[in-house]
Amino acid sequence: MSSRELSWLPGTLTVARREIRDQLRDWRILTPIILLTLFFPVLMNFTANQAVQFVERYGADIIGDRLIPFLLMVVGFFPISISLVIALESFAGERERLSLEPLLATPLTDGQLYFGKIIASMLAPLGAAYLGIFVYLIGLFWRLGWQPPLPLLVQILLLTTAQSIVMVTGAVVISSQTTSVRAANLLASFIIVPVSQLIIGESLIMFWGRYSVLWWIVAALVLVAIVLVRMGLHLFNREQLLGRDFDDFDLKWVKRSFWTGFRGRAESIAGWYRELLGETLPQARGSILIMILALLVAYWVGYRAASEFALPSDLFRADRLQGALGNELSSFGLLTARGWLWVAWNNIRALGLASVLGAFTFGVAAVVLLMTPIGIVGYFAGNFALAGGNASRVLGGLVLPHALLEVPAAILAGAAIVQLGLAALSLPKGSSLGASWLEALGKWARLNLGLVLPLILAAAAIEVFVTPRVAMALLAGVP
Amino acid sequence: MVPPAIMRGDGAMTPLIETLELGKRFGSLVAVDQVSLRVEAGEVLALLGPNGAGKTTTIRMLASILGPTQGWVRIAGLDTVAHASQVRRQVGMLTEHHGLYTRMKAMEYLAFFGEIYRLRPESVEERAYSLLDRLGLSETIELRLGAYSKGMRQKLAMARALLHDPAVLLLDEPTSAMDPESARLVRESIRGLRSGNRAIVVCTHNLHEAETLADRIAVIRKGRIVAQGSPEELKREFLGSPIMELRVAGSLDGAARLLPHGATLRETGPNWLRFQAEDPETVNPAVVRAMGMAGIEIVTLSEIGRSLEEVYLSVMQSERSN
């Protein structure tokens, strides 16, 4: 029997075609798609019409103007929400029906199967979304004579597509990590919650009328989609899909995986520190570099922002500064042990929050959060400079003593979170997402406990006992 | 797409399936351990073992679905890790669970797999009709697969595995869900698939199936091959030399004393005796001669059939006691 070479695209499309054919035979998928494509846009059209007529009576035309594009986005979003359901079902459903193994036994590559399923999950709902948008626009043009500005239409189409890609790639990651559709649906909240927050955010932006922000959202979604595709490709392999069960909660395994990362091969505390400094820290050098760059950028942005949003220059007069500093010393309990605990606890809390946020955003939110105080420092330094003061002297007095330890602590803490985020993206071959993440969590804890925490405690002590004295001494001569 | 037999440099043929010290671990669980197999073209090997013995994991490694954690597998001379996609093109696999798409019809289903193997549509159609006919499914092509019985589904899965005419056929419990008639049909089909260019591995715990289909049997327990050989070799190894039964006209009358060297008496009855013949080809004629000279009339001299079940139980018992 003759056969031709199995090239990449035909194999992918073969998988996608079968899935789409299967979807189009399933009334449970077809019915909502038809309703959301034909009935829902008409309903939205009616809503827009009524709303415009109503607000015009009160001269609030702006509400109508903002509502129509918002409904355009909603009309596009509803059908693509079905792609989430299809994608969640894609691998977990095949596993459950035991139809995955025959497919895995074919010459199809992991990538062909993965992309075939992504295309199949997206195509029908996305087609329905475009059709729905078209129906909605036809109706608006017919009844109100409204035409969308081309950039807005492009934005909505791109936004709809990017949202669909993000939901589908995320769902495929979840689906490939579960053994049943039920488990996949339970885990879907990891997608539903962020996406619903995103839709709320987009709605606010659209009612605010800052449509240019939507371009940034599209760009961010594309980045997230790339990350998720990469992650999905890494996680989707025959071993993972057939080799083991993922649904069982095994506390011993959780502890073992975490402990592997936290303890490493160390037999003593000295050995643990040697491994931390000799292995864990060098492993994080890329993330450390990212953090250093991010903090430099934050300082620069803050400094530049001062010229755009300058504070009144008399706020930076030396006598006012000294007075303010004196007040701070007494109100925050500086120069006392209570003040030291307060500062340390505050910093630990901030890093904890950054870690939690970073854990769910591949480290991005943590980096942004840690950039904020440095940006503020830059902003004040800029204002000092604008007020004609000596910014480096002020910084040297108010920030530098404790910053010498606190900034490295922030860099290391941020790097540890970035490493944790990256763990999900660069899994060692053969290891599962859970095991890799738990091991990375162990290393995160190792870095934080071994280096960040001592640095924070020491920095807090300097901030409370040394910095105020240095500041008072230095600022006494500030012009 | 059966490839021509592969000739090695030394003139010997490369076996279509070859494994060396193959092993697979899932965390701390050793699923397969030190499995070395060799299946030549034209040969049928049965992997026989209880549930959870490692048969399916072994077959998945042969099909390049799972990668070994130890040792290697070569299919038609190709390493299953380095040339996974090429290996899978040479392999047809009947999975333990048929895993059909229930909204499809048989021809559509086979056409889908034909497309995956990049077979020409016209040859897929021709081959699919022929396979469906051979497996007794030609009457059902208008039905959705969801309406198929378990046996029909298994037969269609078999057709799927054969669609691209693979050089290596891996069958995981091929008759497990079938009624006796369907099982017989499938077994006959498997026998019909034996060809000079194809190697077949059948995973089963059906001893009769293993005995009737296989040239060689590998008994697997807890991931290790504990016995391997042809059914006759295994019987000889685990149950000893064949047992012969001699029936005479009238009473034995001391016939037992006439047994020649190489025949060991096992049992006697009023007009029969059973002996173990180390080498039946020399011992049996000697027995006949001795009886004839003593004037004892022989009614029958035949071998007592020993089942593979006895071999299997003996292997398992000796493994357990070890």
Short mmCIF file of C-alpha atoms in Angstrom, two decimals, chain B residues 46-279:
data_model
loop_
_atom_site.label_atom_id
_atom_site.label_comp_id
_atom_site.label_asym_id
_atom_site.label_seq_id
_atom_site.Cartn_x
_atom_site.Cartn_y
_atom_site.Cartn_z
CA ALA B 46 2.14 -14.00 22.19
CA LEU B 47 2.79 -11.96 25.30
CA LEU B 48 1.03 -13.92 27.96
CA GLY B 49 0.50 -12.73 31.48
CA PRO B 50 -1.98 -11.72 34.15
CA ASN B 51 -3.58 -8.28 34.33
CA GLY B 52 -1.05 -5.64 35.31
CA ALA B 53 1.91 -7.78 34.26
CA GLY B 54 3.25 -5.09 31.92
CA LYS B 55 1.93 -6.39 28.59
CA THR B 56 0.23 -3.15 27.56
CA THR B 57 3.16 -1.00 28.65
CA THR B 58 5.50 -3.23 26.63
CA ILE B 59 3.30 -3.01 23.56
CA ARG B 60 3.01 0.77 23.95
CA MET B 61 6.79 0.99 23.96
CA LEU B 62 6.94 -1.20 20.85
CA ALA B 63 4.48 1.20 19.20
CA SER B 64 6.58 4.20 20.25
CA ILE B 65 3.75 5.65 22.30
CA LEU B 66 5.80 5.41 25.47
CA GLY B 67 9.54 5.82 25.62
CA PRO B 68 11.62 3.30 27.57
CA THR B 69 13.39 4.38 30.73
CA GLN B 70 15.90 1.62 30.21
CA GLY B 71 17.11 -0.41 27.22
CA TRP B 72 15.88 0.07 23.68
CA VAL B 73 13.38 -1.04 21.07
CA ARG B 74 13.97 -1.28 17.34
CA ILE B 75 11.18 -1.74 14.86
CA ALA B 76 12.35 -2.78 11.39
CA GLY B 77 15.79 -1.62 12.46
CA LEU B 78 14.58 1.83 13.58
CA ASP B 79 14.96 3.05 17.13
CA THR B 80 11.54 3.87 18.56
CA VAL B 81 12.77 7.02 20.30
CA ALA B 82 14.96 8.51 17.57
CA HIS B 83 12.58 7.63 14.72
CA ALA B 84 9.24 7.65 16.52
CA SER B 85 7.12 8.87 13.64
CA GLN B 86 8.70 6.47 11.13
CA VAL B 87 8.27 3.60 13.56
CA ARG B 88 4.60 4.40 14.07
CA ARG B 89 4.12 4.33 10.32
CA GLN B 90 5.42 0.73 10.28
CA VAL B 91 3.20 -0.35 13.14
CA GLY B 92 -0.48 -1.19 13.25
CA MET B 93 -1.85 -1.29 16.74
CA LEU B 94 -5.07 -2.68 18.06
CA THR B 95 -5.47 -1.02 21.41
CA GLU B 96 -7.08 -2.78 24.35
CA HIS B 97 -10.01 -0.39 24.14
CA HIS B 98 -11.28 0.12 20.61
CA GLY B 99 -11.76 3.89 21.11
CA LEU B 100 -13.91 4.59 18.08
CA TYR B 101 -15.55 7.90 17.21
CA THR B 102 -19.17 6.99 17.68
CA ARG B 103 -20.68 9.64 15.43
CA MET B 104 -18.77 8.37 12.39
CA LYS B 105 -19.55 5.54 10.01
CA ALA B 106 -17.05 2.77 9.29
CA MET B 107 -15.84 4.07 5.92
CA GLU B 108 -15.49 7.61 7.22
CA TYR B 109 -13.58 6.34 10.22
CA LEU B 110 -11.16 4.34 8.12
CA ALA B 111 -10.81 7.23 5.67
CA PHE B 112 -9.77 9.46 8.59
CA PHE B 113 -6.99 7.08 9.56
CA GLY B 114 -6.08 6.62 5.91
CA GLU B 115 -5.61 10.38 5.72
CA ILE B 116 -3.39 10.33 8.78
CA TYR B 117 -1.22 7.68 7.14
CA ARG B 118 -1.36 9.77 3.95
CA LEU B 119 -2.74 6.88 1.93
CA ARG B 120 -4.30 7.67 -1.41
CA PRO B 121 -8.10 7.98 -1.02
CA GLU B 122 -8.85 5.46 -3.75
CA SER B 123 -6.55 2.83 -2.22
CA VAL B 124 -8.03 3.51 1.23
CA GLU B 125 -11.51 2.88 -0.09
CA GLU B 126 -10.51 -0.33 -1.80
CA ARG B 127 -8.59 -1.58 1.22
CA ALA B 128 -11.31 -0.53 3.66
CA TYR B 129 -14.01 -2.41 1.76
CA SER B 130 -11.80 -5.48 1.58
CA LEU B 131 -11.03 -5.38 5.32
CA LEU B 132 -14.63 -4.77 6.31
CA ASP B 133 -15.67 -7.67 4.14
CA ARG B 134 -13.00 -9.95 5.55
CA LEU B 135 -14.02 -9.07 9.11
CA GLY B 136 -17.72 -9.51 8.43
CA LEU B 137 -18.62 -5.83 8.73
CA SER B 138 -19.64 -5.08 5.18
CA GLU B 139 -23.33 -5.17 6.14
CA THR B 140 -22.87 -2.47 8.75
CA ILE B 141 -21.23 0.36 6.83
CA GLU B 142 -24.34 2.52 6.91
CA LEU B 143 -24.55 2.39 10.71
CA ARG B 144 -23.03 5.00 12.99
CA LEU B 145 -20.28 3.40 15.07
CA GLY B 146 -22.23 4.20 18.23
CA ALA B 147 -24.74 1.57 17.13
CA TYR B 148 -22.07 -1.14 16.81
CA SER B 149 -21.89 -4.02 19.27
CA LYS B 150 -18.69 -4.53 21.28
CA GLY B 151 -17.51 -7.24 18.92
CA MET B 152 -18.20 -5.14 15.85
CA ARG B 153 -16.28 -2.24 17.36
CA GLN B 154 -13.34 -4.49 18.07
CA LYS B 155 -13.38 -5.78 14.51
CA LEU B 156 -13.46 -2.27 13.11
CA ALA B 157 -10.55 -1.34 15.36
CA MET B 158 -8.77 -4.32 13.88
CA ALA B 159 -9.49 -3.00 10.39
CA ARG B 160 -8.05 0.35 11.47
CA ALA B 161 -4.85 -1.33 12.63
CA LEU B 162 -4.53 -3.16 9.31
CA LEU B 163 -5.50 -0.29 7.05
CA HIS B 164 -1.96 0.77 6.13
CA ASP B 165 -0.76 -2.82 5.80
CA PRO B 166 1.80 -2.50 8.58
CA ALA B 167 4.99 -4.52 8.84
CA VAL B 168 4.48 -4.91 12.56
CA LEU B 169 1.11 -5.66 14.01
CA LEU B 170 0.57 -5.21 17.73
CA LEU B 171 -2.67 -6.62 19.08
CA ASP B 172 -3.62 -5.88 22.65
CA GLU B 173 -6.29 -8.34 23.81
CA PRO B 174 -7.75 -8.70 20.31
CA THR B 175 -10.72 -10.88 21.26
CA SER B 176 -11.37 -9.68 24.79
CA ALA B 177 -14.82 -8.22 24.17
CA MET B 178 -16.04 -10.71 21.61
CA ASP B 179 -18.56 -13.50 21.54
CA PRO B 180 -17.09 -16.92 20.68
CA GLU B 181 -18.06 -16.72 17.03
CA SER B 182 -16.56 -13.25 16.51
CA ALA B 183 -13.47 -14.23 18.49
CA ARG B 184 -12.97 -17.19 16.21
CA LEU B 185 -13.40 -14.98 13.15
CA VAL B 186 -10.80 -12.54 14.44
CA ARG B 187 -8.40 -15.33 15.35
CA GLU B 188 -8.75 -16.74 11.85
CA SER B 189 -8.11 -13.27 10.46
CA ILE B 190 -4.96 -12.98 12.55
CA ARG B 191 -3.79 -16.33 11.28
CA GLY B 192 -4.48 -15.06 7.77
CA LEU B 193 -2.34 -12.00 8.42
CA ARG B 194 0.75 -14.03 9.03
CA SER B 195 3.08 -13.32 6.17
CA GLY B 196 6.76 -13.52 5.39
CA ASN B 197 7.01 -9.75 5.72
CA ARG B 198 5.09 -9.18 8.90
CA ALA B 199 5.72 -9.72 12.59
CA ILE B 200 2.77 -9.95 14.94
CA VAL B 201 2.68 -9.55 18.70
CA VAL B 202 -0.50 -10.56 20.49
CA CYS B 203 -1.02 -9.55 24.10
CA THR B 204 -3.42 -11.85 25.79
CA HIS B 205 -4.30 -13.69 28.91
CA ASN B 206 -6.33 -16.16 26.87
CA LEU B 207 -4.17 -19.28 26.89
CA HIS B 208 -6.05 -21.01 24.12
CA GLU B 209 -5.63 -17.94 21.92
CA ALA B 210 -1.91 -17.79 22.63
CA GLU B 211 -1.47 -21.48 21.86
CA THR B 212 -3.45 -21.45 18.65
CA LEU B 213 -2.02 -18.20 17.26
CA ALA B 214 1.56 -17.95 18.37
CA ASP B 215 4.78 -19.45 17.12
CA ARG B 216 6.40 -18.34 20.32
CA ILE B 217 5.07 -17.33 23.69
CA ALA B 218 6.66 -15.00 26.20
CA VAL B 219 5.19 -15.24 29.68
CA ILE B 220 5.42 -11.93 31.50
CA ARG B 221 4.97 -11.43 35.21
CA LYS B 222 5.53 -8.24 37.19
CA GLY B 223 7.14 -6.63 34.16
CA ARG B 224 9.69 -9.40 33.54
CA ILE B 225 9.74 -12.16 30.96
CA VAL B 226 9.78 -15.30 33.05
CA ALA B 227 9.55 -17.86 30.24
CA GLN B 228 9.91 -17.70 26.49
CA GLY B 229 9.76 -20.24 23.68
CA SER B 230 7.48 -22.14 21.35
CA PRO B 231 4.49 -23.85 23.01
CA GLU B 232 6.26 -27.20 22.68
CA GLU B 233 9.49 -25.85 24.12
CA LEU B 234 7.64 -24.34 27.05
CA LYS B 235 5.79 -27.58 27.74
CA ARG B 236 9.01 -29.50 27.67
CA GLU B 237 10.78 -26.99 29.87
CA PHE B 238 8.09 -26.68 32.51
CA LEU B 239 6.21 -29.97 32.33
CA GLY B 240 9.03 -32.25 31.29
CA SER B 241 9.16 -34.73 28.36
CA PRO B 242 5.90 -35.73 26.67
CA ILE B 243 3.70 -38.34 28.31
CA MET B 244 2.67 -41.23 26.08
CA GLU B 245 -0.29 -43.53 26.65
CA LEU B 246 -0.19 -47.10 25.52
CA ARG B 247 -3.44 -49.07 25.30
CA VAL B 248 -3.33 -52.80 24.73
CA ALA B 249 -5.83 -55.50 23.88
CA GLY B 250 -6.54 -57.51 27.03
CA SER B 251 -4.60 -56.99 30.26
CA LEU B 252 -1.17 -55.44 30.61
CA ASP B 253 0.38 -58.67 31.87
CA GLY B 254 3.72 -57.25 32.91
CA ALA B 255 4.03 -54.99 29.89
CA ALA B 256 5.32 -52.26 32.17
CA ARG B 257 8.54 -54.20 32.69
CA LEU B 258 9.15 -54.20 28.94
CA LEU B 259 9.51 -50.40 28.66
CA PRO B 260 12.89 -49.61 27.08
CA HIS B 261 15.52 -47.22 28.35
CA GLY B 262 14.35 -43.58 28.04
CA ALA B 263 10.75 -44.41 28.93
CA THR B 264 9.76 -43.81 32.55
CA LEU B 265 6.56 -45.37 33.81
CA ARG B 266 4.11 -42.85 35.27
CA GLU B 267 0.72 -44.55 35.67
CA THR B 268 -0.91 -47.84 34.91
CA GLY B 269 -4.51 -49.05 34.49
CA PRO B 270 -6.08 -52.45 33.71
CA ASN B 271 -5.24 -52.24 29.98
CA TRP B 272 -3.19 -49.06 29.70
CA LEU B 273 -0.03 -47.45 30.91
CA ARG B 274 1.46 -44.01 30.66
CA PHE B 275 5.14 -43.33 30.35
CA GLN B 276 7.27 -40.28 29.91
CA ALA B 277 9.38 -40.45 26.78
CA GLU B 278 12.57 -38.44 26.86
CA ASP B 279 12.87 -38.70 23.09
#
